[in-house]
Coordinates of C-alpha atoms in Angstrom, one line a residue:
Chain Q
M278 CA -64.8 -5.6 1.0
S279 CA -63.2 -6.0 -2.4
T280 CA -63.5 -3.0 -4.7
R281 CA -63.7 -3.3 -8.5
Y282 CA -60.1 -2.1 -8.5
D283 CA -59.0 -4.9 -6.2
L284 CA -60.9 -7.5 -8.3
N285 CA -59.3 -6.3 -11.5
R286 CA -55.9 -6.3 -10.0
A287 CA -56.3 -9.8 -8.6
E288 CA -57.4 -11.0 -12.1
I289 CA -54.4 -9.3 -13.7
L290 CA -52.1 -11.1 -11.1
R291 CA -53.8 -14.5 -11.7
V292 CA -53.4 -14.2 -15.5
S293 CA -49.8 -13.0 -15.1
A294 CA -48.9 -15.9 -12.9
E295 CA -50.1 -18.3 -15.6
L296 CA -48.1 -16.5 -18.3
F297 CA -45.0 -16.4 -16.1
A298 CA -45.4 -20.0 -15.2
R299 CA -45.7 -20.9 -18.9
S300 CA -43.1 -18.7 -20.6
G301 CA -40.9 -17.6 -17.7
Y302 CA -40.7 -14.1 -16.1
H303 CA -37.9 -12.9 -18.4
G304 CA -39.8 -14.5 -21.4
T305 CA -43.0 -12.5 -20.7
G306 CA -43.2 -8.8 -21.6
I307 CA -45.6 -6.2 -20.2
A308 CA -47.2 -6.1 -23.6
D309 CA -47.9 -9.8 -23.3
L310 CA -49.6 -9.2 -20.0
G311 CA -51.7 -6.4 -21.5
T312 CA -52.8 -8.6 -24.4
A313 CA -53.7 -11.4 -22.1
V314 CA -56.0 -9.3 -19.9
G315 CA -57.2 -7.0 -22.7
L316 CA -55.8 -3.8 -21.4
G317 CA -53.6 -1.2 -23.1
R318 CA -50.4 -0.1 -21.5
G319 CA -51.9 2.9 -19.9
A320 CA -54.8 1.0 -18.3
L321 CA -52.5 -1.8 -17.2
Y322 CA -50.2 0.7 -15.4
H323 CA -53.3 1.9 -13.5
Y324 CA -53.1 -1.5 -11.7
I325 CA -49.5 -2.4 -11.7
G326 CA -46.4 -0.2 -11.8
S327 CA -43.9 -2.6 -13.3
K328 CA -43.4 -6.2 -14.3
E329 CA -41.2 -6.7 -11.2
E330 CA -44.1 -5.4 -9.1
V331 CA -46.3 -8.2 -10.6
L332 CA -43.6 -10.8 -9.8
F333 CA -43.4 -9.5 -6.2
A334 CA -47.1 -9.5 -5.7
I335 CA -47.4 -13.1 -7.1
S336 CA -44.4 -14.3 -5.1
S337 CA -45.4 -12.8 -1.8
R338 CA -49.2 -13.3 -1.7
Q339 CA -49.4 -17.1 -1.2
L340 CA -46.5 -17.0 1.2
A341 CA -48.3 -14.3 3.2
Q342 CA -51.4 -16.4 3.4
M343 CA -49.3 -19.4 4.7
N344 CA -47.7 -17.1 7.3
D345 CA -51.2 -16.0 8.4
V346 CA -52.2 -19.6 8.8
A347 CA -49.0 -20.4 10.7
D348 CA -49.4 -17.4 13.0
E349 CA -53.0 -18.4 13.8
L350 CA -51.9 -22.0 14.5
A351 CA -49.1 -20.8 16.7
L352 CA -51.7 -19.1 18.8
T353 CA -54.4 -21.7 18.8
E354 CA -52.8 -25.1 18.6
P355 CA -50.5 -26.0 21.4
N356 CA -49.9 -29.6 20.3
P357 CA -46.9 -29.6 18.0
E358 CA -47.9 -32.6 15.9
R359 CA -51.4 -31.2 15.3
R360 CA -49.8 -27.8 14.5
L361 CA -47.5 -29.4 11.9
R362 CA -50.5 -31.2 10.4
G363 CA -52.3 -27.9 10.1
L364 CA -49.3 -26.3 8.5
A365 CA -48.8 -29.2 6.0
R366 CA -52.5 -29.4 5.1
A367 CA -52.9 -25.7 4.5
L368 CA -49.7 -25.6 2.4
L369 CA -50.6 -28.5 0.1
R370 CA -54.2 -27.2 -0.3
N371 CA -52.8 -23.8 -1.2
I372 CA -50.2 -25.2 -3.6
A373 CA -52.9 -27.4 -5.3
E374 CA -55.1 -24.4 -5.8
H375 CA -52.4 -21.9 -6.8
R376 CA -49.9 -23.9 -8.7
A377 CA -49.1 -21.2 -11.2
E378 CA -48.4 -18.7 -8.4
W379 CA -46.2 -21.2 -6.5
T380 CA -44.4 -22.2 -9.7
V381 CA -43.6 -18.6 -10.4
F382 CA -42.5 -18.1 -6.8
F383 CA -40.1 -21.2 -6.8
R384 CA -38.7 -20.6 -10.2
E385 CA -38.5 -16.8 -10.4
Y386 CA -38.4 -15.1 -7.1
H387 CA -34.6 -14.8 -7.4
A388 CA -35.3 -12.3 -10.3
L389 CA -36.6 -9.9 -7.7
T390 CA -34.2 -7.1 -6.6
G391 CA -33.4 -5.0 -3.6
D392 CA -36.1 -4.5 -1.0
R393 CA -38.7 -6.7 -2.8
R394 CA -36.3 -9.7 -2.8
A395 CA -35.4 -9.1 0.8
R396 CA -39.0 -9.1 1.9
V397 CA -39.8 -12.3 0.1
V398 CA -36.7 -14.0 1.6
A399 CA -37.7 -12.8 5.0
A400 CA -41.2 -14.1 4.6
R401 CA -39.9 -17.5 3.5
E402 CA -37.6 -17.6 6.5
R403 CA -40.4 -16.7 8.8
Y404 CA -42.5 -19.5 7.4
E405 CA -39.6 -22.0 7.8
S406 CA -39.2 -20.9 11.4
H407 CA -42.9 -21.8 12.1
W408 CA -42.1 -25.4 11.1
R409 CA -38.9 -25.4 13.0
H410 CA -40.6 -24.1 16.2
A411 CA -43.2 -26.9 16.0
F412 CA -40.5 -29.6 15.7
D413 CA -38.5 -28.0 18.5
Q414 CA -41.5 -27.9 20.7
G415 CA -42.1 -31.6 20.0
V416 CA -38.6 -32.3 21.1
R417 CA -39.1 -30.3 24.3
D418 CA -42.4 -32.1 24.9
G419 CA -40.6 -35.5 24.5
V420 CA -42.7 -36.6 21.5
F421 CA -40.2 -35.9 18.7
T422 CA -36.5 -36.9 18.4
L423 CA -34.0 -34.2 17.6
L424 CA -34.0 -33.5 13.9
P425 CA -30.7 -34.1 12.0
P426 CA -29.0 -30.9 10.7
L427 CA -30.8 -29.2 7.9
M428 CA -33.7 -31.7 8.1
I429 CA -36.2 -28.8 8.4
K430 CA -35.2 -27.8 4.9
G431 CA -35.6 -31.4 3.7
V432 CA -39.1 -31.5 5.3
L433 CA -40.1 -28.3 3.6
G434 CA -38.6 -29.6 0.3
M435 CA -40.8 -32.7 0.6
F436 CA -43.9 -30.5 0.8
N437 CA -42.9 -27.5 -1.4
Y438 CA -41.7 -29.6 -4.3
S439 CA -45.3 -30.8 -4.7
Y440 CA -45.8 -27.7 -6.9
L441 CA -44.5 -29.9 -9.7
W442 CA -47.1 -32.6 -9.4
L443 CA -49.9 -31.8 -7.0
T444 CA -53.5 -31.1 -8.3
A445 CA -56.7 -30.2 -6.4
D446 CA -58.7 -32.8 -8.2
G447 CA -56.5 -35.9 -7.9
A448 CA -57.5 -39.2 -6.5
R449 CA -56.4 -38.0 -3.0
T450 CA -57.0 -34.6 -1.5
P451 CA -54.1 -32.4 -0.7
E452 CA -55.0 -32.8 3.0
E453 CA -54.8 -36.6 2.7
I454 CA -51.4 -36.4 0.9
A455 CA -50.2 -34.0 3.6
D456 CA -51.3 -36.4 6.4
G457 CA -49.7 -39.4 4.6
F458 CA -46.4 -37.5 4.3
L459 CA -46.4 -36.4 7.9
D460 CA -47.4 -39.8 9.3
A461 CA -44.5 -41.4 7.3
L462 CA -42.1 -38.7 8.6
I463 CA -43.1 -39.2 12.2
T464 CA -43.5 -43.0 12.2
G465 CA -40.7 -43.7 9.8
L466 CA -40.5 -46.1 6.9
A467 CA -38.9 -49.0 8.7
A468 CA -41.2 -52.0 9.0
P469 CA -42.5 -52.4 12.6
N470 CA -40.7 -55.0 14.7
P471 CA -42.7 -58.2 14.8
Chain U
M244 CA -9.9 -39.3 -23.6
S245 CA -11.2 -35.8 -23.8
T246 CA -10.3 -33.8 -26.9
R247 CA -9.7 -30.1 -26.9
Y248 CA -13.1 -29.8 -28.6
D249 CA -14.8 -31.6 -25.7
L250 CA -13.0 -29.5 -23.1
N251 CA -14.0 -26.3 -24.8
R252 CA -17.6 -27.4 -25.1
A253 CA -17.7 -28.5 -21.4
E254 CA -16.3 -25.1 -20.4
I255 CA -19.0 -23.3 -22.5
L256 CA -21.7 -25.4 -20.8
R257 CA -20.3 -24.7 -17.4
V258 CA -20.2 -20.9 -18.0
S259 CA -23.7 -21.1 -19.6
A260 CA -25.1 -22.9 -16.6
E261 CA -23.9 -20.0 -14.3
L262 CA -25.3 -17.4 -16.6
F263 CA -28.7 -19.2 -16.9
A264 CA -28.8 -19.7 -13.1
R265 CA -28.1 -16.0 -12.5
S266 CA -30.2 -14.3 -15.2
G267 CA -32.6 -17.1 -16.4
Y268 CA -32.7 -19.0 -19.6
H269 CA -35.0 -16.5 -21.3
G270 CA -33.0 -13.6 -19.9
T271 CA -29.7 -14.8 -21.4
G272 CA -28.9 -14.4 -25.1
I273 CA -26.5 -16.3 -27.3
A274 CA -24.5 -13.1 -27.5
D275 CA -24.2 -13.1 -23.7
L276 CA -22.8 -16.6 -23.8
G277 CA -20.3 -15.6 -26.5
T278 CA -19.2 -12.6 -24.5
A279 CA -18.8 -14.7 -21.3
V280 CA -16.6 -17.4 -23.0
G281 CA -14.8 -14.9 -25.2
L282 CA -16.0 -16.4 -28.5
G283 CA -17.7 -14.8 -31.5
R284 CA -21.0 -16.1 -32.8
G285 CA -19.3 -18.2 -35.5
A286 CA -16.9 -19.8 -33.1
L287 CA -19.6 -20.4 -30.6
Y288 CA -21.8 -22.2 -33.1
H289 CA -18.8 -24.5 -33.8
Y290 CA -19.6 -25.9 -30.3
I291 CA -23.3 -25.4 -29.8
G292 CA -26.0 -25.3 -32.4
S293 CA -28.6 -23.3 -30.4
K294 CA -29.4 -21.8 -27.0
E295 CA -31.9 -24.6 -26.5
E296 CA -29.2 -27.2 -27.2
V297 CA -27.2 -25.6 -24.4
L298 CA -30.2 -25.9 -22.0
F299 CA -30.7 -29.5 -23.0
A300 CA -27.0 -30.4 -22.5
I301 CA -27.0 -28.7 -19.0
S302 CA -30.4 -30.3 -18.0
S303 CA -29.6 -33.8 -19.1
R304 CA -26.0 -34.2 -18.1
Q305 CA -26.1 -34.4 -14.3
L306 CA -29.3 -36.5 -14.5
A307 CA -27.5 -38.9 -16.8
Q308 CA -24.7 -39.2 -14.3
M309 CA -27.2 -39.9 -11.6
N310 CA -28.9 -42.6 -13.7
D311 CA -25.5 -44.1 -14.3
V312 CA -24.9 -44.3 -10.6
A313 CA -28.3 -45.7 -10.0
D314 CA -27.9 -48.4 -12.8
E315 CA -24.6 -49.4 -11.2
L316 CA -26.1 -49.6 -7.7
A317 CA -29.1 -51.7 -9.0
L318 CA -26.5 -54.2 -10.3
T319 CA -24.1 -54.3 -7.4
E320 CA -26.1 -53.4 -4.2
P321 CA -28.8 -55.9 -3.3
N322 CA -29.6 -54.4 0.1
P323 CA -32.3 -51.8 -0.5
E324 CA -31.4 -49.5 2.4
R325 CA -27.7 -49.4 1.3
R326 CA -28.9 -48.8 -2.3
L327 CA -31.0 -45.8 -1.2
R328 CA -28.0 -44.6 0.8
G329 CA -25.8 -44.8 -2.3
L330 CA -28.5 -42.9 -4.4
A331 CA -28.9 -40.2 -1.8
R332 CA -25.2 -39.6 -1.2
A333 CA -24.4 -39.5 -4.9
L334 CA -27.3 -37.1 -5.5
L335 CA -26.4 -34.6 -2.8
R336 CA -22.7 -34.7 -3.7
N337 CA -23.6 -34.0 -7.3
I338 CA -26.0 -31.2 -6.4
A339 CA -23.4 -29.6 -4.1
E340 CA -20.7 -29.7 -6.8
H341 CA -23.0 -28.6 -9.7
R342 CA -25.5 -26.3 -8.2
A343 CA -25.7 -24.0 -11.2
E344 CA -26.5 -27.0 -13.5
W345 CA -29.2 -28.3 -11.1
T346 CA -30.6 -24.8 -10.6
V347 CA -31.0 -24.5 -14.3
F348 CA -32.5 -28.0 -14.6
F349 CA -35.1 -27.4 -11.9
R350 CA -36.0 -23.9 -12.9
E351 CA -35.8 -24.0 -16.7
Y352 CA -36.1 -27.6 -18.1
H353 CA -39.8 -26.8 -18.9
A354 CA -38.5 -24.3 -21.6
L355 CA -37.3 -27.3 -23.6
T356 CA -39.5 -28.3 -26.5
G357 CA -40.3 -31.5 -28.4
D358 CA -37.9 -34.4 -28.3
R359 CA -35.4 -32.7 -26.0
R360 CA -38.1 -32.1 -23.4
A361 CA -39.4 -35.7 -23.7
R362 CA -35.9 -37.1 -23.2
V363 CA -35.3 -35.0 -20.0
V364 CA -38.7 -36.0 -18.6
A365 CA -38.0 -39.7 -19.4
A366 CA -34.6 -39.5 -17.7
R367 CA -36.2 -37.9 -14.6
E368 CA -38.9 -40.7 -14.5
R369 CA -36.2 -43.3 -14.9
Y370 CA -34.3 -41.9 -12.0
E371 CA -37.4 -41.7 -9.8
S372 CA -38.1 -45.4 -10.7
H373 CA -34.7 -46.3 -9.3
W374 CA -35.7 -44.9 -5.9
R375 CA -39.2 -46.4 -6.1
H376 CA -37.7 -49.9 -6.8
A377 CA -35.4 -49.7 -3.9
F378 CA -38.3 -48.8 -1.5
D379 CA -40.5 -51.5 -3.1
Q380 CA -37.8 -54.1 -2.6
G381 CA -37.5 -53.0 1.0
V382 CA -41.2 -53.6 1.4
R383 CA -40.9 -57.1 -0.2
D384 CA -37.9 -57.9 2.0
G385 CA -39.9 -56.9 5.1
V386 CA -37.6 -54.0 6.2
F387 CA -39.7 -51.1 5.0
T388 CA -43.4 -50.4 5.5
L389 CA -45.5 -49.5 2.5
L390 CA -45.0 -45.9 1.4
P391 CA -48.0 -43.6 1.4
P392 CA -49.3 -42.5 -2.0
L393 CA -46.9 -40.1 -3.8
M394 CA -44.4 -40.4 -1.0
I395 CA -41.7 -41.2 -3.5
K396 CA -42.1 -37.7 -4.9
G397 CA -42.0 -36.3 -1.4
V398 CA -38.7 -38.2 -0.7
L399 CA -37.2 -36.9 -3.9
G400 CA -38.4 -33.4 -3.1
M401 CA -36.6 -33.6 0.2
F402 CA -33.3 -34.3 -1.6
N403 CA -33.7 -32.4 -4.8
Y404 CA -34.8 -29.2 -3.1
S405 CA -31.3 -29.0 -1.6
Y406 CA -30.2 -27.2 -4.8
L407 CA -31.4 -24.1 -3.0
W408 CA -29.1 -24.4 0.0
L409 CA -26.5 -27.2 -0.3
T410 CA -22.8 -26.4 -0.6
A411 CA -19.8 -28.7 -1.0
D412 CA -17.9 -26.8 1.7
G413 CA -20.4 -26.6 4.5
A414 CA -19.9 -27.8 8.1
R415 CA -21.3 -31.2 7.0
T416 CA -20.5 -33.1 3.8
P417 CA -23.3 -33.8 1.4
E418 CA -22.9 -37.5 2.3
E419 CA -23.4 -36.8 6.0
I420 CA -26.5 -34.7 5.2
A421 CA -27.8 -37.5 2.9
D422 CA -27.3 -40.1 5.7
G423 CA -29.0 -37.9 8.3
F424 CA -32.1 -37.4 6.0
L425 CA -32.3 -41.1 5.2
D426 CA -31.9 -42.1 8.8
A427 CA -34.7 -39.8 9.9
L428 CA -36.9 -41.0 7.0
I429 CA -36.4 -44.7 8.0
T430 CA -36.4 -44.3 11.8
G431 CA -39.0 -41.6 11.9
L432 CA -39.1 -38.4 14.0
A433 CA -41.2 -39.8 16.9
A434 CA -39.3 -40.0 20.1
P435 CA -38.5 -43.6 21.0
N436 CA -40.8 -45.2 23.6
P437 CA -39.1 -45.2 27.0

């Protein structure tokens, strides 16, 4: 159950993500955050300890949700193609609904320091490994061919980069776009032989 | 022929790209640039009019080179698959050799304003259209299947996103990686039927 404190903190993070996405992490001061949410410095510090803590919370939250989805799929979906489809759909849906957060993550996470940075990098690597394991299993099952070197990063780039253009209210749903991308990746773009 | 002025300006831009990539555009002051290149404010302004002009020069330069390559390929390479290969190889080579510039472009171009921003966006759209035209021609020639909606953005994401991990001195050359990605895209990841 969410407490009033949790709800207020979530709202502060949401507004901060929009500010960081618009003006950059370094271009946004704690005072700007306070003004945007209507809190003085003291009240703001009741919810967040530092600007870097805000960046960490924004950068790690969506990624944590995607790792939760991936953990669940790893347990429940033995078919590697369907698991990839679940990963891709959930990722594009989340990016479409949290573009500011993903924009901040992709553009600004490198501004994190020390343990916070290490934790975000580890979460990103764990997420990448979920995709890699699904492809590897597809190879073992005889349904996928061996991926070329570094292709897993290319595949993730294909989906991640959508933070630049994806919207939740476009002509096609994020799930339809995810399916189209995956179909093309699996089937290939070569015209079928006559 | 490069003049001493051009060489000095190019060096200022190179150092600035590294500073912006490390500390962010908003996190780097004109004074930091001056210190890094060993020039006082007056001497620096001899080469660059403003910090935004530096960001514009960094963000537009590599893209302009890639559009030059694409223009040349459009004139000289009628085969759409070979044209795509030329585009992909040149892009990954350029990203590998100018990672700081591409990092700044991808993370910071949105900080540009007015005409500068419009010009960078237009150059990016022109570059994307080169890729789209090559795929469209492949469809007309009967060698490619119709791309799913927005797939061209996915394809570019696959290659562009390499600014995060690509190096010029890795185990595989950028050209080998580009070929591997394109082969996989064209052939698909499904295991061949026995």
